Amino acid sequence: MTTAADIMHSGARWIPAHETLDRAAQLMRELNVGALPISDENERLCGILTDRDIVVGCVAMGHDPAKVTAGEMAKGTPRWIDAGADIAEVLHEMQDHQIRRLPVIKDKKLVGMISEADLAMHLNDDQIAAWVESVYAKS
């Protein structure tokens, strides 16, 4: 059985909710990623911040990314998957919620992220096609 832990990109890092968006952008650059899970003061997932959120939700709105926090950008209920979840569960979670990145949690700690690139490397063509259709066609 292929699990979330088998296909995830390990080494994912939180951005604390109190950190500013300019710091989040710097961390994204350092890690070469386009999204960061946001953690609350108890290191629990409270959202996901994307590079697009920073540009469209902050900069394009005329706000200063040095004054807006990651927590202020967190919206909705964050989705995640347990490290031991089967690949079918991963696909179901991402398809049902039309999400392109999924934090992987083990023992209440962030252990990785699953992105489109991870799926492309581990799924067969039919699985990828079904995922793309369900996530992008409904967008």
PDB file of N, CA, C and O in Angstrom, residues 9 11-15 24-25 27-38 45 47-54 70 99-103 110 112-116:
ATOM      1  N   HIS A   9       6.652  15.305  -0.067  1.00  0.00           N
ATOM      2  CA  HIS A   9       7.943  15.990  -0.039  1.00  0.00           C
ATOM      3  C   HIS A   9       8.230  16.248   1.440  1.00  0.00           C
ATOM      4  O   HIS A   9       7.491  16.991   2.092  1.00  0.00           O
ATOM      5  N   GLY A  11      10.365  17.491   4.846  1.00  0.00           N
ATOM      6  CA  GLY A  11      11.077  18.714   5.186  1.00  0.00           C
ATOM      7  C   GLY A  11      10.231  19.965   5.121  1.00  0.00           C
ATOM      8  O   GLY A  11      10.751  21.067   5.140  1.00  0.00           O
ATOM      9  N   ALA A  12       8.926  19.809   5.032  1.00  0.00           N
ATOM     10  CA  ALA A  12       8.040  20.978   5.026  1.00  0.00           C
ATOM     11  C   ALA A  12       8.196  21.739   6.332  1.00  0.00           C
ATOM     12  O   ALA A  12       8.500  21.152   7.368  1.00  0.00           O
ATOM     13  N   ARG A  13       7.993  23.042   6.259  1.00  0.00           N
ATOM     14  CA  ARG A  13       8.116  23.886   7.455  1.00  0.00           C
ATOM     15  C   ARG A  13       6.886  24.742   7.626  1.00  0.00           C
ATOM     16  O   ARG A  13       6.266  25.160   6.657  1.00  0.00           O
ATOM     17  N   TRP A  14       6.549  24.993   8.874  1.00  0.00           N
ATOM     18  CA  TRP A  14       5.462  25.907   9.228  1.00  0.00           C
ATOM     19  C   TRP A  14       5.917  27.348   9.033  1.00  0.00           C
ATOM     20  O   TRP A  14       7.099  27.640   9.149  1.00  0.00           O
ATOM     21  N   ILE A  15       4.945  28.228   8.899  1.00  0.00           N
ATOM     22  CA  ILE A  15       5.162  29.651   9.121  1.00  0.00           C
ATOM     23  C   ILE A  15       4.243  29.976  10.299  1.00  0.00           C
ATOM     24  O   ILE A  15       3.042  29.697  10.248  1.00  0.00           O
ATOM     25  N   ALA A  24       7.317  35.382   5.259  1.00  0.00           N
ATOM     26  CA  ALA A  24       6.802  34.187   4.599  1.00  0.00           C
ATOM     27  C   ALA A  24       7.357  34.091   3.177  1.00  0.00           C
ATOM     28  O   ALA A  24       7.778  33.011   2.734  1.00  0.00           O
ATOM     29  N   ALA A  25       7.381  35.208   2.464  1.00  0.00           N
ATOM     30  CA  ALA A  25       7.911  35.220   1.102  1.00  0.00           C
ATOM     31  C   ALA A  25       9.392  34.855   1.105  1.00  0.00           C
ATOM     32  O   ALA A  25       9.862  34.107   0.232  1.00  0.00           O
ATOM     33  N   LEU A  27      10.918  32.964   3.303  1.00  0.00           N
ATOM     34  CA  LEU A  27      11.011  31.541   3.607  1.00  0.00           C
ATOM     35  C   LEU A  27      10.636  30.702   2.384  1.00  0.00           C
ATOM     36  O   LEU A  27      11.282  29.692   2.095  1.00  0.00           O
ATOM     37  N   MET A  28       9.628  31.133   1.649  1.00  0.00           N
ATOM     38  CA  MET A  28       9.264  30.429   0.413  1.00  0.00           C
ATOM     39  C   MET A  28      10.438  30.425  -0.562  1.00  0.00           C
ATOM     40  O   MET A  28      10.716  29.411  -1.200  1.00  0.00           O
ATOM     41  N   ARG A  29      11.116  31.550  -0.676  1.00  0.00           N
ATOM     42  CA  ARG A  29      12.274  31.640  -1.566  1.00  0.00           C
ATOM     43  C   ARG A  29      13.374  30.697  -1.095  1.00  0.00           C
ATOM     44  O   ARG A  29      13.947  29.943  -1.884  1.00  0.00           O
ATOM     45  N   GLU A  30      13.668  30.711   0.210  1.00  0.00           N
ATOM     46  CA  GLU A  30      14.724  29.857   0.759  1.00  0.00           C
ATOM     47  C   GLU A  30      14.429  28.374   0.538  1.00  0.00           C
ATOM     48  O   GLU A  30      15.339  27.592   0.236  1.00  0.00           O
ATOM     49  N   LEU A  31      13.167  27.992   0.695  1.00  0.00           N
ATOM     50  CA  LEU A  31      12.765  26.585   0.578  1.00  0.00           C
ATOM     51  C   LEU A  31      12.383  26.196  -0.847  1.00  0.00           C
ATOM     52  O   LEU A  31      12.142  25.017  -1.114  1.00  0.00           O
ATOM     53  N   ASN A  32      12.293  27.194  -1.723  1.00  0.00           N
ATOM     54  CA  ASN A  32      11.874  26.970  -3.109  1.00  0.00           C
ATOM     55  C   ASN A  32      10.502  26.301  -3.173  1.00  0.00           C
ATOM     56  O   ASN A  32      10.309  25.275  -3.837  1.00  0.00           O
ATOM     57  N   VAL A  33       9.544  26.893  -2.451  1.00  0.00           N
ATOM     58  CA  VAL A  33       8.168  26.388  -2.430  1.00  0.00           C
ATOM     59  C   VAL A  33       7.198  27.533  -2.700  1.00  0.00           C
ATOM     60  O   VAL A  33       7.560  28.703  -2.564  1.00  0.00           O
ATOM     61  N   GLY A  34       5.986  27.182  -3.058  1.00  0.00           N
ATOM     62  CA  GLY A  34       4.975  28.189  -3.330  1.00  0.00           C
ATOM     63  C   GLY A  34       3.890  28.258  -2.275  1.00  0.00           C
ATOM     64  O   GLY A  34       2.946  29.040  -2.406  1.00  0.00           O
ATOM     65  N   ALA A  35       4.021  27.459  -1.222  1.00  0.00           N
ATOM     66  CA  ALA A  35       3.016  27.462  -0.159  1.00  0.00           C
ATOM     67  C   ALA A  35       3.644  27.026   1.159  1.00  0.00           C
ATOM     68  O   ALA A  35       4.580  26.221   1.171  1.00  0.00           O
ATOM     69  N   LEU A  36       3.110  27.577   2.242  1.00  0.00           N
ATOM     70  CA  LEU A  36       3.556  27.211   3.584  1.00  0.00           C
ATOM     71  C   LEU A  36       2.349  26.964   4.471  1.00  0.00           C
ATOM     72  O   LEU A  36       1.427  27.786   4.500  1.00  0.00           O
ATOM     73  N   PRO A  37       2.356  25.870   5.218  1.00  0.00           N
ATOM     74  CA  PRO A  37       1.311  25.687   6.224  1.00  0.00           C
ATOM     75  C   PRO A  37       1.501  26.748   7.320  1.00  0.00           C
ATOM     76  O   PRO A  37       2.627  27.109   7.650  1.00  0.00           O
ATOM     77  N   ILE A  38       0.398  27.240   7.852  1.00  0.00           N
ATOM     78  CA  ILE A  38       0.433  28.235   8.932  1.00  0.00           C
ATOM     79  C   ILE A  38       0.132  27.516  10.237  1.00  0.00           C
ATOM     80  O   ILE A  38      -0.835  26.758  10.324  1.00  0.00           O
ATOM     81  N   LEU A  45      -2.043  23.174  12.762  1.00  0.00           N
ATOM     82  CA  LEU A  45      -2.371  23.742  11.464  1.00  0.00           C
ATOM     83  C   LEU A  45      -3.581  24.667  11.561  1.00  0.00           C
ATOM     84  O   LEU A  45      -4.635  24.274  12.056  1.00  0.00           O
ATOM     85  N   GLY A  47      -3.994  27.054   8.735  1.00  0.00           N
ATOM     86  CA  GLY A  47      -4.191  27.558   7.391  1.00  0.00           C
ATOM     87  C   GLY A  47      -3.011  27.229   6.504  1.00  0.00           C
ATOM     88  O   GLY A  47      -2.035  26.633   6.949  1.00  0.00           O
ATOM     89  N   ILE A  48      -3.140  27.628   5.245  1.00  0.00           N
ATOM     90  CA  ILE A  48      -2.044  27.493   4.285  1.00  0.00           C
ATOM     91  C   ILE A  48      -1.927  28.818   3.560  1.00  0.00           C
ATOM     92  O   ILE A  48      -2.923  29.409   3.145  1.00  0.00           O
ATOM     93  N   LEU A  49      -0.710  29.276   3.419  1.00  0.00           N
ATOM     94  CA  LEU A  49      -0.421  30.533   2.751  1.00  0.00           C
ATOM     95  C   LEU A  49       0.302  30.235   1.449  1.00  0.00           C
ATOM     96  O   LEU A  49       1.289  29.503   1.442  1.00  0.00           O
ATOM     97  N   THR A  50      -0.189  30.799   0.342  1.00  0.00           N
ATOM     98  CA  THR A  50       0.466  30.608  -0.948  1.00  0.00           C
ATOM     99  C   THR A  50       1.112  31.909  -1.409  1.00  0.00           C
ATOM    100  O   THR A  50       0.764  32.993  -0.927  1.00  0.00           O
ATOM    101  N   ASP A  51       2.027  31.768  -2.356  1.00  0.00           N
ATOM    102  CA  ASP A  51       2.640  32.959  -2.929  1.00  0.00           C
ATOM    103  C   ASP A  51       1.577  33.840  -3.590  1.00  0.00           C
ATOM    104  O   ASP A  51       1.628  35.057  -3.512  1.00  0.00           O
ATOM    105  N   ARG A  52       0.581  33.210  -4.167  1.00  0.00           N
ATOM    106  CA  ARG A  52      -0.519  33.961  -4.784  1.00  0.00           C
ATOM    107  C   ARG A  52      -1.309  34.742  -3.732  1.00  0.00           C
ATOM    108  O   ARG A  52      -1.731  35.876  -3.971  1.00  0.00           O
ATOM    109  N   ASP A  53      -1.519  34.169  -2.560  1.00  0.00           N
ATOM    110  CA  ASP A  53      -2.209  34.875  -1.469  1.00  0.00           C
ATOM    111  C   ASP A  53      -1.471  36.166  -1.123  1.00  0.00           C
ATOM    112  O   ASP A  53      -2.103  37.205  -0.904  1.00  0.00           O
ATOM    113  N   ILE A  54      -0.151  36.089  -1.076  1.00  0.00           N
ATOM    114  CA  ILE A  54       0.643  37.269  -0.730  1.00  0.00           C
ATOM    115  C   ILE A  54       0.478  38.345  -1.792  1.00  0.00           C
ATOM    116  O   ILE A  54       0.248  39.515  -1.487  1.00  0.00           O
ATOM    117  N   ALA A  70       0.710  36.158   8.557  1.00  0.00           N
ATOM    118  CA  ALA A  70       0.229  34.931   7.914  1.00  0.00           C
ATOM    119  C   ALA A  70      -1.132  34.540   8.489  1.00  0.00           C
ATOM    120  O   ALA A  70      -2.026  34.123   7.751  1.00  0.00           O
ATOM    121  N   ILE A  99      -8.048  20.956  -3.941  1.00  0.00           N
ATOM    122  CA  ILE A  99      -6.814  21.565  -3.452  1.00  0.00           C
ATOM    123  C   ILE A  99      -5.608  20.968  -4.157  1.00  0.00           C
ATOM    124  O   ILE A  99      -5.613  19.810  -4.562  1.00  0.00           O
ATOM    125  N   ARG A 100      -4.591  21.786  -4.287  1.00  0.00           N
ATOM    126  CA  ARG A 100      -3.404  21.412  -5.035  1.00  0.00           C
ATOM    127  C   ARG A 100      -2.207  21.091  -4.150  1.00  0.00           C
ATOM    128  O   ARG A 100      -1.199  20.601  -4.610  1.00  0.00           O
ATOM    129  N   ARG A 101      -2.330  21.398  -2.869  1.00  0.00           N
ATOM    130  CA  ARG A 101      -1.267  21.106  -1.900  1.00  0.00           C
ATOM    131  C   ARG A 101      -1.921  20.597  -0.624  1.00  0.00           C
ATOM    132  O   ARG A 101      -2.914  21.149  -0.164  1.00  0.00           O
ATOM    133  N   LEU A 102      -1.306  19.571  -0.036  1.00  0.00           N
ATOM    134  CA  LEU A 102      -1.904  18.944   1.134  1.00  0.00           C
ATOM    135  C   LEU A 102      -0.827  18.671   2.185  1.00  0.00           C
ATOM    136  O   LEU A 102       0.100  17.898   1.939  1.00  0.00           O
ATOM    137  N   PRO A 103      -0.940  19.320   3.358  1.00  0.00           N
ATOM    138  CA  PRO A 103       0.011  19.027   4.433  1.00  0.00           C
ATOM    139  C   PRO A 103      -0.153  17.589   4.927  1.00  0.00           C
ATOM    140  O   PRO A 103      -1.266  17.058   4.974  1.00  0.00           O
ATOM    141  N   LEU A 110       3.751  18.413  11.612  1.00  0.00           N
ATOM    142  CA  LEU A 110       3.929  18.501  10.174  1.00  0.00           C
ATOM    143  C   LEU A 110       5.162  17.706   9.767  1.00  0.00           C
ATOM    144  O   LEU A 110       6.244  17.941  10.293  1.00  0.00           O
ATOM    145  N   GLY A 112       5.447  16.724   6.170  1.00  0.00           N
ATOM    146  CA  GLY A 112       5.652  16.895   4.737  1.00  0.00           C
ATOM    147  C   GLY A 112       4.474  17.564   4.065  1.00  0.00           C
ATOM    148  O   GLY A 112       3.497  17.933   4.713  1.00  0.00           O
ATOM    149  N   MET A 113       4.614  17.708   2.752  1.00  0.00           N
ATOM    150  CA  MET A 113       3.550  18.281   1.916  1.00  0.00           C
ATOM    151  C   MET A 113       3.440  17.419   0.665  1.00  0.00           C
ATOM    152  O   MET A 113       4.452  16.900   0.173  1.00  0.00           O
ATOM    153  N   ILE A 114       2.232  17.317   0.171  1.00  0.00           N
ATOM    154  CA  ILE A 114       2.003  16.667  -1.117  1.00  0.00           C
ATOM    155  C   ILE A 114       1.520  17.745  -2.075  1.00  0.00           C
ATOM    156  O   ILE A 114       0.551  18.450  -1.789  1.00  0.00           O
ATOM    157  N   SER A 115       2.217  17.860  -3.200  1.00  0.00           N
ATOM    158  CA  SER A 115       1.866  18.850  -4.215  1.00  0.00           C
ATOM    159  C   SER A 115       1.573  18.147  -5.530  1.00  0.00           C
ATOM    160  O   SER A 115       1.721  16.928  -5.653  1.00  0.00           O
ATOM    161  N   GLU A 116       1.192  18.937  -6.519  1.00  0.00           N
ATOM    162  CA  GLU A 116       0.948  18.399  -7.856  1.00  0.00           C
ATOM    163  C   GLU A 116       2.189  17.667  -8.375  1.00  0.00           C
ATOM    164  O   GLU A 116       2.070  16.620  -9.000  1.00  0.00           O
TER     165      GLU A 116
END
